[in-house]
Every structure is written in structure tokens, then in C-alpha cells.
Tab-separated table of N, CA, C and O in Angstrom:
chain	number	residue	atom	x	y	z
E	1	MET	N	0.111	-13.847	-11.560
E	1	MET	CA	1.116	-15.038	-11.120
E	1	MET	C	0.901	-15.923	-12.191
E	1	MET	O	-0.107	-15.601	-13.474
E	2	SER	N	2.228	-16.613	-12.548
E	2	SER	CA	2.434	-16.805	-14.216
E	2	SER	C	1.704	-18.255	-14.306
E	2	SER	O	2.559	-19.003	-13.154
E	3	THR	N	1.592	-19.041	-15.289
E	3	THR	CA	1.604	-20.561	-15.206
E	3	THR	C	2.590	-21.207	-15.947
E	3	THR	O	3.338	-20.488	-16.672
E	4	PRO	N	2.648	-22.138	-15.585
E	4	PRO	CA	3.858	-23.050	-16.651
E	4	PRO	C	4.024	-23.001	-17.989
E	4	PRO	O	5.118	-22.484	-18.806
E	5	HIS	N	3.164	-22.490	-18.892
E	5	HIS	CA	2.909	-22.137	-20.047
E	5	HIS	C	2.891	-20.547	-20.808
E	5	HIS	O	3.170	-20.359	-21.362
E	6	GLN	N	2.932	-19.889	-19.511
E	6	GLN	CA	2.792	-18.240	-19.958
E	6	GLN	C	3.956	-17.783	-19.366
E	6	GLN	O	4.663	-18.450	-18.220
E	7	ARG	N	4.523	-16.787	-19.877
E	7	ARG	CA	5.768	-15.985	-19.151
E	7	ARG	C	4.524	-14.448	-18.139
E	7	ARG	O	3.945	-14.679	-18.782
E	8	PRO	N	5.281	-14.328	-16.928
E	8	PRO	CA	4.653	-13.360	-16.855
E	8	PRO	C	4.320	-11.706	-18.070
E	8	PRO	O	5.455	-11.929	-18.677
E	9	PRO	N	3.843	-10.593	-17.879
E	9	PRO	CA	3.478	-9.994	-18.659
E	9	PRO	C	4.639	-9.034	-18.694
E	9	PRO	O	5.323	-9.077	-17.477
E	10	ALA	N	5.103	-8.228	-19.657
E	10	ALA	CA	6.053	-7.365	-20.038
E	10	ALA	C	5.605	-6.336	-19.259
E	10	ALA	O	4.686	-5.824	-19.461
E	11	ASP	N	7.149	-5.865	-18.482
E	11	ASP	CA	6.806	-4.035	-17.740
E	11	ASP	C	6.950	-3.349	-18.467
E	11	ASP	O	6.730	-2.133	-18.331
E	12	ALA	N	7.980	-3.839	-19.880
E	12	ALA	CA	8.214	-1.986	-20.571
E	12	ALA	C	7.057	-2.279	-21.618
E	12	ALA	O	6.584	-2.801	-21.825
E	13	VAL	N	6.592	-0.215	-21.485
E	13	VAL	CA	6.028	-0.179	-22.329
E	13	VAL	C	5.919	-0.537	-24.111
E	13	VAL	O	7.213	-0.172	-24.008
E	14	GLY	N	5.089	-0.979	-24.625
E	14	GLY	CA	5.423	-1.248	-25.868
E	14	GLY	C	5.412	-2.680	-26.181
E	14	GLY	O	5.161	-2.419	-27.626
E	15	GLN	N	6.137	-3.165	-25.347
E	15	GLN	CA	6.159	-4.693	-25.429
E	15	GLN	C	4.911	-5.556	-25.414
E	15	GLN	O	3.982	-5.216	-24.952
E	16	LYS	N	4.691	-6.204	-26.373
E	16	LYS	CA	3.288	-7.222	-26.295
E	16	LYS	C	3.607	-8.606	-25.367
E	16	LYS	O	4.693	-9.016	-25.268
E	17	LYS	N	2.351	-9.245	-25.197
E	17	LYS	CA	2.353	-9.720	-23.797
E	17	LYS	C	2.334	-11.046	-24.858
E	17	LYS	O	1.981	-11.343	-25.764
E	18	PRO	N	3.324	-12.527	-24.506
E	18	PRO	CA	3.175	-13.564	-24.911
E	18	PRO	C	2.182	-14.544	-24.908
E	18	PRO	O	1.065	-14.295	-23.816
E	19	ARG	N	1.659	-14.752	-26.237
E	19	ARG	CA	0.756	-15.708	-26.054
E	19	ARG	C	0.845	-17.146	-25.342
E	19	ARG	O	1.765	-17.703	-25.294
E	20	ALA	N	-0.562	-17.502	-24.819
E	20	ALA	CA	-0.345	-18.683	-24.186
E	20	ALA	C	-0.900	-19.604	-25.032
E	20	ALA	O	-0.857	-19.847	-26.124
E	21	ARG	N	0.407	-21.349	-24.569
E	21	ARG	CA	-0.106	-22.004	-25.422
E	21	ARG	C	-0.883	-23.381	-24.894
E	21	ARG	O	-0.766	-23.492	-23.906
E	22	TYR	N	-1.745	-23.899	-25.772
E	22	TYR	CA	-1.949	-25.159	-25.290
E	22	TYR	C	-2.370	-25.844	-26.326
E	22	TYR	O	-2.745	-25.876	-27.350
E	23	PRO	N	-1.628	-26.966	-25.660
E	23	PRO	CA	-1.299	-28.310	-26.873
E	23	PRO	C	-2.818	-28.958	-27.086
E	23	PRO	O	-4.130	-29.015	-26.045
E	24	LEU	N	-3.273	-29.409	-28.389
E	24	LEU	CA	-4.279	-29.730	-28.686
E	24	LEU	C	-4.341	-31.341	-28.416
E	24	LEU	O	-5.551	-31.718	-27.825
E	25	ALA	N	-3.121	-31.865	-28.261
E	25	ALA	CA	-2.978	-33.229	-27.876
E	25	ALA	C	-1.575	-33.666	-27.361
E	25	ALA	O	-0.941	-33.199	-27.874
E	26	LEU	N	-1.691	-34.553	-26.907
E	26	LEU	CA	-0.168	-34.990	-26.271
E	26	LEU	C	0.125	-36.082	-27.025
E	26	LEU	O	-0.917	-37.435	-27.146
E	27	ILE	N	1.281	-36.514	-27.729
E	27	ILE	CA	1.563	-37.192	-28.052
E	27	ILE	C	2.767	-38.173	-27.473
E	27	ILE	O	3.376	-37.677	-26.496
E	28	TYR	N	2.729	-39.250	-27.340
E	28	TYR	CA	3.152	-40.445	-26.656
E	28	TYR	C	4.163	-41.277	-27.632
E	28	TYR	O	3.450	-41.420	-28.443
E	29	ARG	N	5.410	-41.190	-27.593
E	29	ARG	CA	6.514	-41.387	-28.716
E	29	ARG	C	6.373	-43.378	-28.138
E	29	ARG	O	7.464	-43.217	-26.915
E	30	ALA	N	6.182	-44.060	-29.002
E	30	ALA	CA	6.531	-45.449	-28.773
E	30	ALA	C	8.486	-45.565	-28.902
E	30	ALA	O	9.006	-45.507	-29.290
E	31	ASP	N	9.112	-46.610	-27.730
E	31	ASP	CA	10.298	-46.913	-27.749
E	31	ASP	C	10.565	-47.241	-28.893
E	31	ASP	O	10.090	-48.343	-29.130
E	32	PRO	N	11.950	-46.549	-29.676
E	32	PRO	CA	11.997	-47.590	-31.256
E	32	PRO	C	12.963	-48.379	-30.626
E	32	PRO	O	13.213	-49.297	-31.656
E	33	TYR	N	13.404	-48.976	-29.451
E	33	TYR	CA	14.271	-50.222	-28.996
E	33	TYR	C	13.388	-50.710	-28.548
E	33	TYR	O	13.775	-50.923	-26.819
E	34	PRO	N	12.151	-51.871	-28.578
E	34	PRO	CA	11.408	-52.560	-27.314
E	34	PRO	C	11.940	-54.089	-27.184
E	34	PRO	O	11.332	-54.394	-26.268
E	35	LEU	N	12.706	-54.169	-28.168
E	35	LEU	CA	13.369	-55.881	-27.637
E	35	LEU	C	14.628	-55.877	-26.958
E	35	LEU	O	15.530	-54.927	-27.231
E	36	THR	N	14.494	-56.887	-26.142
E	36	THR	CA	15.600	-57.249	-25.247
E	36	THR	C	16.448	-58.288	-26.006
E	36	THR	O	16.462	-58.536	-26.947
E	37	LEU	N	17.598	-58.501	-25.442
E	37	LEU	CA	18.229	-59.117	-26.113
E	37	LEU	C	18.646	-60.623	-26.156
E	37	LEU	O	18.506	-61.108	-27.237
E	38	ASP	N	17.634	-60.941	-24.789
E	38	ASP	CA	16.937	-62.376	-25.188
E	38	ASP	C	15.682	-62.432	-26.226
E	38	ASP	O	15.787	-63.721	-26.945
E	39	SER	N	15.098	-61.946	-26.091
E	39	SER	CA	13.848	-61.740	-27.117
E	39	SER	C	14.632	-61.729	-28.563
E	39	SER	O	14.157	-62.570	-29.531
E	40	VAL	N	15.573	-61.359	-28.712
E	40	VAL	CA	15.995	-61.035	-30.075
E	40	VAL	C	16.752	-62.258	-30.672
E	40	VAL	O	16.707	-63.069	-31.221
E	41	ALA	N	17.261	-62.806	-29.856
E	41	ALA	CA	18.079	-64.069	-29.943
E	41	ALA	C	17.530	-65.206	-29.865
E	41	ALA	O	17.420	-65.970	-30.822
E	42	ARG	N	16.156	-65.323	-29.309
E	42	ARG	CA	15.359	-66.259	-28.973
E	42	ARG	C	14.827	-66.408	-30.359
E	42	ARG	O	15.055	-67.578	-31.062
E	43	GLY	N	14.023	-65.440	-30.991
E	43	GLY	CA	13.733	-64.767	-31.883
E	43	GLY	C	14.757	-65.036	-33.577
E	43	GLY	O	13.730	-65.445	-34.948
E	44	SER	N	15.424	-65.076	-33.250
E	44	SER	CA	16.494	-65.660	-34.325
E	44	SER	C	17.219	-66.820	-34.117
E	44	SER	O	17.945	-67.189	-35.282
E	45	GLY	N	16.914	-66.995	-33.425
E	45	GLY	CA	17.852	-68.495	-33.015
E	45	GLY	C	18.858	-68.536	-32.643
E	45	GLY	O	19.400	-69.906	-33.409
E	46	LEU	N	19.325	-67.699	-32.429
E	46	LEU	CA	20.888	-67.690	-32.489
E	46	LEU	C	21.110	-67.711	-30.387
E	46	LEU	O	20.594	-67.220	-30.168
E	47	GLN	N	22.338	-67.964	-30.725
E	47	GLN	CA	23.056	-67.279	-29.027
E	47	GLN	C	23.019	-65.942	-28.527
E	47	GLN	O	23.581	-64.793	-29.578
E	48	PRO	N	22.916	-65.812	-27.691
E	48	PRO	CA	22.979	-64.313	-27.240
E	48	PRO	C	24.478	-63.572	-27.491
E	48	PRO	O	24.502	-62.330	-27.893
E	49	GLU	N	25.147	-64.713	-27.167
E	49	GLU	CA	26.957	-64.306	-27.608
E	49	GLU	C	26.862	-63.618	-29.031
E	49	GLU	O	27.821	-62.861	-29.402
E	50	LEU	N	26.330	-64.386	-29.636
E	50	LEU	CA	26.409	-64.103	-31.523
E	50	LEU	C	25.855	-62.814	-31.547
E	50	LEU	O	26.214	-62.004	-32.871
E	51	VAL	N	24.737	-63.176	-30.867
E	51	VAL	CA	24.417	-61.602	-31.259
E	51	VAL	C	24.768	-60.395	-30.868
E	51	VAL	O	24.853	-59.436	-31.302
E	52	ARG	N	25.561	-60.485	-29.521
E	52	ARG	CA	26.323	-59.155	-28.793
E	52	ARG	C	27.522	-59.207	-29.949
E	52	ARG	O	27.912	-57.948	-30.376
E	53	ARG	N	28.222	-60.392	-30.530
E	53	ARG	CA	29.247	-60.359	-31.733
E	53	ARG	C	28.669	-59.252	-32.837
E	53	ARG	O	29.293	-58.454	-33.254
E	54	PHE	N	27.328	-59.361	-33.385
E	54	PHE	CA	27.121	-58.665	-34.279
E	54	PHE	C	26.898	-57.385	-34.098
E	54	PHE	O	26.850	-56.273	-35.003
E	55	VAL	N	26.391	-57.359	-32.805
E	55	VAL	CA	26.188	-55.720	-32.719
E	55	VAL	C	27.910	-54.911	-32.481
E	55	VAL	O	27.735	-53.663	-33.132
E	56	ALA	N	29.052	-55.530	-31.731
E	56	ALA	CA	29.985	-55.113	-31.995
E	56	ALA	C	30.108	-54.554	-33.293
E	56	ALA	O	31.341	-53.946	-33.656
E	57	LEU	N	30.421	-55.418	-34.489
E	57	LEU	CA	30.749	-55.577	-35.535
E	57	LEU	C	29.542	-54.678	-36.408
E	57	LEU	O	30.435	-54.200	-37.530
E	58	GLY	N	28.366	-53.982	-35.901
E	58	GLY	CA	27.843	-53.009	-36.479
E	58	GLY	C	26.859	-53.408	-37.280
E	58	GLY	O	26.034	-52.948	-38.441
E	59	LEU	N	26.845	-55.057	-37.266
E	59	LEU	CA	25.900	-55.494	-38.828
E	59	LEU	C	24.412	-55.220	-37.752
E	59	LEU	O	23.450	-55.510	-38.804
E	60	VAL	N	24.154	-54.956	-36.598
E	60	VAL	CA	22.425	-55.127	-36.291
E	60	VAL	C	22.435	-53.755	-34.902
E	60	VAL	O	23.652	-53.612	-34.440
E	61	ASP	N	21.516	-53.053	-35.474
E	61	ASP	CA	21.438	-51.618	-34.783
E	61	ASP	C	20.888	-52.170	-33.206
E	61	ASP	O	20.041	-52.478	-33.176
E	62	ALA	N	21.785	-51.361	-32.233
E	62	ALA	CA	20.693	-51.813	-30.649
E	62	ALA	C	21.891	-50.389	-29.560
E	62	ALA	O	22.527	-49.836	-30.591
E	63	ARG	N	21.223	-50.136	-28.695
E	63	ARG	CA	21.411	-49.401	-27.740
E	63	ARG	C	21.734	-49.862	-26.515
E	63	ARG	O	20.929	-50.877	-26.123
E	64	ARG	N	22.291	-49.400	-25.553
E	64	ARG	CA	22.241	-49.687	-24.415
E	64	ARG	C	21.792	-48.870	-23.469
E	64	ARG	O	21.658	-47.342	-23.709
E	65	ASP	N	20.958	-49.474	-22.423
E	65	ASP	CA	20.619	-48.768	-21.220
E	65	ASP	C	21.464	-48.316	-19.928
E	65	ASP	O	23.038	-48.805	-20.670
E	66	ALA	N	21.245	-47.548	-19.024
E	66	ALA	CA	21.859	-47.198	-18.319
E	66	ALA	C	22.640	-48.055	-17.720
E	66	ALA	O	23.800	-48.137	-16.961
E	67	ALA	N	21.907	-49.172	-17.714
E	67	ALA	CA	22.446	-50.946	-16.979
E	67	ALA	C	23.555	-51.374	-17.665
E	67	ALA	O	24.124	-52.662	-17.372
E	68	GLY	N	23.540	-50.647	-18.835
E	68	GLY	CA	24.350	-51.773	-19.728
E	68	GLY	C	23.607	-52.510	-20.724
E	68	GLY	O	24.177	-53.235	-21.719
E	69	ARG	N	22.408	-52.554	-20.569
E	69	ARG	CA	21.927	-53.861	-21.157
E	69	ARG	C	21.469	-53.433	-22.624
E	69	ARG	O	21.104	-52.259	-23.192
E	70	LEU	N	21.444	-54.245	-23.494
E	70	LEU	CA	21.100	-54.283	-24.919
E	70	LEU	C	19.580	-53.981	-25.023
E	70	LEU	O	18.854	-54.640	-25.069
E	71	TRP	N	19.354	-53.174	-26.431
E	71	TRP	CA	17.872	-53.180	-26.529
E	71	TRP	C	17.892	-52.785	-27.858
E	71	TRP	O	18.426	-51.804	-28.696
E	72	PHE	N	16.979	-53.405	-28.389
E	72	PHE	CA	16.895	-53.547	-30.122
E	72	PHE	C	15.540	-53.018	-30.509
E	72	PHE	O	14.658	-53.479	-30.325
E	73	ARG	N	15.772	-52.695	-31.943
E	73	ARG	CA	14.602	-52.046	-32.695
E	73	ARG	C	13.441	-53.472	-33.676
E	73	ARG	O	14.333	-54.830	-33.206
E	74	THR	N	12.350	-53.215	-33.719
E	74	THR	CA	11.597	-54.253	-34.024
E	74	THR	C	12.430	-54.893	-35.482
E	74	THR	O	11.929	-56.452	-35.711
E	75	GLY	N	13.403	-54.486	-35.861
E	75	GLY	CA	13.722	-55.459	-37.448
E	75	GLY	C	14.747	-55.930	-37.000
E	75	GLY	O	15.589	-56.226	-38.150
E	76	ALA	N	15.188	-56.214	-35.615
E	76	ALA	CA	16.602	-56.593	-35.750
E	76	ALA	C	16.277	-58.071	-36.148
E	76	ALA	O	17.544	-58.955	-36.530
E	77	PRO	N	15.286	-59.344	-35.518
E	77	PRO	CA	15.439	-60.280	-36.105
E	77	PRO	C	15.493	-60.455	-37.593
E	77	PRO	O	16.560	-61.249	-38.232
E	78	ALA	N	15.147	-59.526	-38.323
E	78	ALA	CA	14.852	-59.543	-39.623
E	78	ALA	C	16.246	-59.073	-40.426
E	78	ALA	O	16.958	-59.822	-41.254
E	79	ALA	N	17.297	-58.317	-39.441
E	79	ALA	CA	18.490	-57.805	-39.955
E	79	ALA	C	19.337	-58.897	-39.435
E	79	ALA	O	20.634	-59.003	-40.428
E	80	ILE	N	19.437	-59.742	-38.706
E	80	ILE	CA	19.880	-60.472	-38.485
E	80	ILE	C	19.752	-61.892	-39.025
E	80	ILE	O	20.615	-62.731	-39.602
E	81	ALA	N	18.980	-62.335	-39.607
E	81	ALA	CA	18.085	-63.260	-40.449
E	81	ALA	C	18.932	-62.901	-42.197
E	81	ALA	O	19.285	-63.916	-42.979
E	82	ARG	N	19.345	-61.624	-42.059
E	82	ARG	CA	19.569	-61.511	-43.534
E	82	ARG	C	21.267	-61.525	-43.442
E	82	ARG	O	21.609	-61.856	-44.287
E	83	VAL	N	21.727	-61.159	-42.004
E	83	VAL	CA	22.929	-61.427	-42.009
E	83	VAL	C	23.181	-62.809	-41.885
E	83	VAL	O	24.293	-63.302	-42.753
E	84	GLN	N	22.622	-63.757	-42.208
E	84	GLN	CA	22.931	-65.063	-41.742
E	84	GLN	C	22.804	-65.671	-43.294
E	84	GLN	O	23.390	-66.606	-43.620
E	85	ARG	N	21.657	-65.140	-44.119
E	85	ARG	CA	21.472	-65.748	-45.420
E	85	ARG	C	23.106	-65.504	-45.925
E	85	ARG	O	23.598	-65.696	-46.789
E	86	LEU	N	23.145	-64.087	-46.091
E	86	LEU	CA	24.440	-63.595	-46.774
E	86	LEU	C	25.814	-64.534	-46.336
E	86	LEU	O	26.467	-64.905	-46.813
E	87	ARG	N	25.714	-64.564	-44.728
E	87	ARG	CA	26.803	-65.688	-44.442
E	87	ARG	C	26.672	-67.408	-44.910
E	87	ARG	O	28.064	-67.658	-45.418
E	88	THR	N	25.617	-67.414	-45.043
E	88	THR	CA	25.231	-69.165	-45.695
E	88	THR	C	26.004	-69.077	-47.084
E	88	THR	O	26.256	-69.922	-47.481
E	89	GLY	N	25.629	-67.876	-47.529
E	89	GLY	CA	25.292	-68.072	-49.507
E	89	GLY	C	26.673	-67.308	-49.749
E	89	GLY	O	27.127	-67.844	-50.964
E	90	LEU	N	27.591	-66.644	-48.790
E	90	LEU	CA	28.761	-66.542	-49.557
E	90	LEU	C	29.830	-66.644	-48.577
E	90	LEU	O	29.883	-67.026	-47.373
E	91	PRO	N	30.659	-67.405	-48.876
E	91	PRO	CA	32.282	-68.073	-47.995
E	91	PRO	C	32.643	-66.092	-47.685
E	91	PRO	O	33.623	-66.464	-47.769
E	92	LEU	N	32.123	-65.388	-46.665
E	92	LEU	CA	32.998	-64.622	-46.212
E	92	LEU	C	32.461	-64.650	-44.816
E	92	LEU	O	31.763	-65.251	-43.939
E	93	ASN	N	33.350	-63.766	-44.068
E	93	ASN	CA	33.492	-63.568	-42.563
E	93	ASN	C	32.354	-62.628	-41.918
E	93	ASN	O	32.048	-61.984	-43.261
E	94	TYR	N	32.363	-62.315	-41.081
E	94	TYR	CA	31.096	-61.110	-40.691
E	94	TYR	C	31.342	-59.945	-41.266
E	94	TYR	O	30.544	-59.194	-41.142
E	95	ALA	N	32.865	-59.855	-40.385
E	95	ALA	CA	33.079	-58.622	-41.056
E	95	ALA	C	32.918	-57.995	-42.507
E	95	ALA	O	32.369	-56.768	-42.646
E	96	ALA	N	33.204	-58.907	-43.113
E	96	ALA	CA	33.337	-59.044	-44.743
E	96	ALA	C	31.505	-58.786	-45.178
E	96	ALA	O	31.083	-58.210	-45.890
E	97	ILE	N	30.534	-59.359	-44.689
E	97	ILE	CA	29.311	-59.752	-44.186
E	97	ILE	C	28.754	-57.757	-43.803
E	97	ILE	O	28.232	-57.343	-44.813
E	98	GLY	N	29.676	-57.258	-43.443
E	98	GLY	CA	29.344	-55.830	-42.535
E	98	GLY	C	29.507	-54.972	-44.148
E	98	GLY	O	28.675	-54.054	-44.676
E	99	LEU	N	30.772	-55.093	-44.673
E	99	LEU	CA	30.741	-54.125	-45.799
E	99	LEU	C	30.049	-54.664	-47.125
E	99	LEU	O	29.482	-53.569	-47.897
E	100	VAL	N	29.526	-56.128	-47.632
E	100	VAL	CA	28.308	-56.060	-48.257
E	100	VAL	C	27.190	-55.691	-48.064
E	100	VAL	O	26.465	-55.479	-48.967
E	101	LEU	N	26.587	-55.173	-46.682
E	101	LEU	CA	25.434	-54.513	-46.374
E	101	LEU	C	25.472	-53.404	-46.434
E	101	LEU	O	24.541	-53.045	-47.153
E	102	ASP	N	26.415	-52.612	-46.144
E	102	ASP	CA	26.926	-51.427	-46.625
E	102	ASP	C	26.483	-51.214	-47.936
E	102	ASP	O	25.887	-49.889	-48.403
E	103	LEU	N	27.177	-51.996	-48.851
E	103	LEU	CA	27.062	-51.975	-50.245
E	103	LEU	C	25.811	-52.223	-50.771
E	103	LEU	O	25.176	-51.232	-51.658
E	104	LEU	N	24.872	-53.113	-50.614
E	104	LEU	CA	23.771	-53.265	-50.950
E	104	LEU	C	22.935	-52.065	-50.192
E	104	LEU	O	22.030	-51.503	-50.761
E	105	ASP	N	22.733	-51.574	-49.020
E	105	ASP	CA	22.195	-50.376	-48.735
E	105	ASP	C	22.646	-49.020	-49.433
E	105	ASP	O	21.700	-48.585	-50.097
E	106	ARG	N	23.903	-48.940	-49.749
E	106	ARG	CA	24.234	-48.042	-50.758
E	106	ARG	C	23.473	-47.709	-52.428
E	106	ARG	O	23.138	-47.109	-52.847
E	107	ILE	N	23.138	-49.131	-52.882
E	107	ILE	CA	23.117	-49.575	-54.011
E	107	ILE	C	20.955	-49.221	-53.865
E	107	ILE	O	20.884	-48.985	-54.763
E	108	ASP	N	20.482	-49.474	-52.834
E	108	ASP	CA	19.471	-49.468	-52.237
E	108	ASP	C	19.124	-47.994	-52.943
E	108	ASP	O	17.784	-47.389	-53.896
E	109	ARG	N	19.862	-47.261	-51.937
E	109	ARG	CA	19.834	-45.615	-52.072
E	109	ARG	C	19.750	-45.061	-53.279
E	109	ARG	O	19.154	-43.975	-53.850
E	110	LEU	N	20.768	-45.391	-53.800
E	110	LEU	CA	21.071	-45.266	-55.827
E	110	LEU	C	19.981	-45.587	-56.313
E	110	LEU	O	19.454	-44.747	-57.027
E	111	GLU	N	19.207	-46.468	-56.174
E	111	GLU	CA	18.327	-47.145	-57.130
E	111	GLU	C	16.857	-46.046	-56.940
E	111	GLU	O	16.231	-45.974	-57.360
E	112	LYS	N	16.688	-45.870	-55.632
E	112	LYS	CA	15.944	-44.932	-55.316
E	112	LYS	C	15.779	-43.982	-55.456
E	112	LYS	O	15.022	-43.238	-56.243
E	113	ALA	N	17.351	-42.884	-55.983
E	113	ALA	CA	16.996	-41.733	-56.382
E	113	ALA	C	17.246	-42.040	-57.231
E	113	ALA	O	16.685	-40.715	-58.535
E	114	LEU	N	17.567	-42.562	-58.280
E	114	LEU	CA	17.247	-42.681	-59.773
E	114	LEU	C	16.064	-42.855	-60.176
E	114	LEU	O	15.605	-42.456	-60.808
E	115	ARG	N	15.011	-43.334	-59.359
E	115	ARG	CA	13.676	-43.819	-59.775
E	115	ARG	C	13.049	-42.683	-59.663
E	115	ARG	O	12.133	-42.031	-60.268
E	116	GLN	N	13.436	-41.995	-58.443
E	116	GLN	CA	12.878	-40.404	-58.155
E	116	GLN	C	13.304	-39.429	-59.226
E	116	GLN	O	12.126	-38.470	-59.755
E	117	SER	N	14.371	-39.814	-59.642
E	117	SER	CA	14.979	-38.361	-60.958
E	117	SER	C	14.285	-38.675	-61.907
E	117	SER	O	13.648	-37.675	-62.844
E	118	GLU	N	13.708	-40.163	-62.281
E	118	GLU	CA	13.106	-40.643	-63.743
E	118	GLU	C	11.453	-40.070	-63.729
E	118	GLU	O	11.208	-39.479	-64.402
E	119	ARG	N	10.799	-40.123	-62.072
E	119	ARG	CA	9.944	-40.047	-62.144
E	119	ARG	C	9.519	-38.130	-62.311
E	119	ARG	O	8.840	-37.989	-62.757
E	120	ALA	N	10.409	-37.360	-61.976
E	120	ALA	CA	10.593	-36.362	-61.664
E	120	ALA	C	10.843	-35.561	-63.415
E	120	ALA	O	10.407	-34.801	-63.635
E	121	ALA	N	11.810	-36.404	-63.946
E	121	ALA	CA	11.765	-35.616	-65.513
E	121	ALA	C	10.663	-36.057	-66.207
E	121	ALA	O	9.962	-35.216	-67.296
E	122	LYS	N	9.309	-37.108	-65.906
E	122	LYS	CA	8.440	-37.341	-66.520
E	122	LYS	C	7.355	-36.521	-66.226
E	122	LYS	O	6.678	-36.237	-67.041
E	123	GLU	N	7.494	-36.186	-65.135
E	123	GLU	CA	6.574	-35.317	-64.512
E	123	GLU	C	6.423	-33.813	-65.064
E	123	GLU	O	6.439	-32.912	-65.087
E	124	CYS	N	8.105	-33.506	-65.345
E	124	CYS	CA	8.474	-32.190	-65.784
E	124	CYS	C	8.359	-31.916	-67.097
E	124	CYS	O	9.327	-31.225	-67.776
E	125	THR	N	7.527	-32.014	-68.025
E	125	THR	CA	7.312	-31.665	-69.478
E	125	THR	C	6.727	-30.303	-69.724
E	125	THR	O	6.038	-29.856	-69.150
E	126	THR	N	7.803	-29.480	-70.139
E	126	THR	CA	7.016	-28.199	-70.458
E	126	THR	C	6.649	-28.257	-71.882
E	126	THR	O	6.646	-28.637	-73.051
E	127	TRP	N	4.920	-27.049	-71.716
E	127	TRP	CA	4.398	-27.248	-72.808
E	127	TRP	C	4.804	-25.682	-73.210
E	127	TRP	O	4.360	-24.868	-72.920
E	128	THR	N	5.247	-25.796	-74.711
E	128	THR	CA	5.489	-24.757	-75.002
E	128	THR	C	5.426	-24.343	-76.392
E	128	THR	O	4.921	-25.836	-77.114
């Protein structure tokens, strides 16, 4: 009789028997979206409807569960605060703020790649 972790032995001649696998530790992954809409709205000081609008515009990352409720990452209040700072500092609508956020993220990625390539160039000195 086979266990759930093993297949039954091979019947054909010359075939190897599969080895059993025993996990060393069980890994429980935390939900990456632990915050509810109400907690994010309360934490950011905004109305839930405005937070929903931010999600619809793609300014804040969220997922919906089977019941249609929004769930947010732990960094959502900080992302909302960033949107609010840009909205206050720049005379732009929220759709334009999305474009500014995309450009700022792209600049961050390019600067990180530049730093990595400069670091690699410094490390890659040839001794001839």
C-alpha cells in the first residue's frame, strides 16, 4: 500500500523505485493582503469611497476576495499618503498622479540598475 508521499513500486524490470520525500519544515505563508478597506481608509484618514477610486485608477494595489471585498497590502496607507502628497504638491488630477507615480517608479528602477552596474564595473578590475 502506498502513502500519499510515495508512488507504488514500479512493476517493470529495471525501473528504479521513487524515493520518499519528507519535508523538513512546514512553511506557512502570511497573506500578502491582510488589511481591509475600512482599516486602510481609517489609517489614511480618507473615506472608503475615495480609497475605492484609488484602486480603480490603479494608484493602490488591492485584490478582491470571492465576496467582492477589497483587501490591501500593509504598505497601502503609505502609498495613499504618497498619492495625497503628490496631489497636494502638484496641480494634477488623480489620473495624472498615476502617470507621475509610474515615472517615479521607473526612475527608481533605472537608478538602481545604474548603481548596480557601477558597482559591478568597480569590482570587475582585471589584473594583467
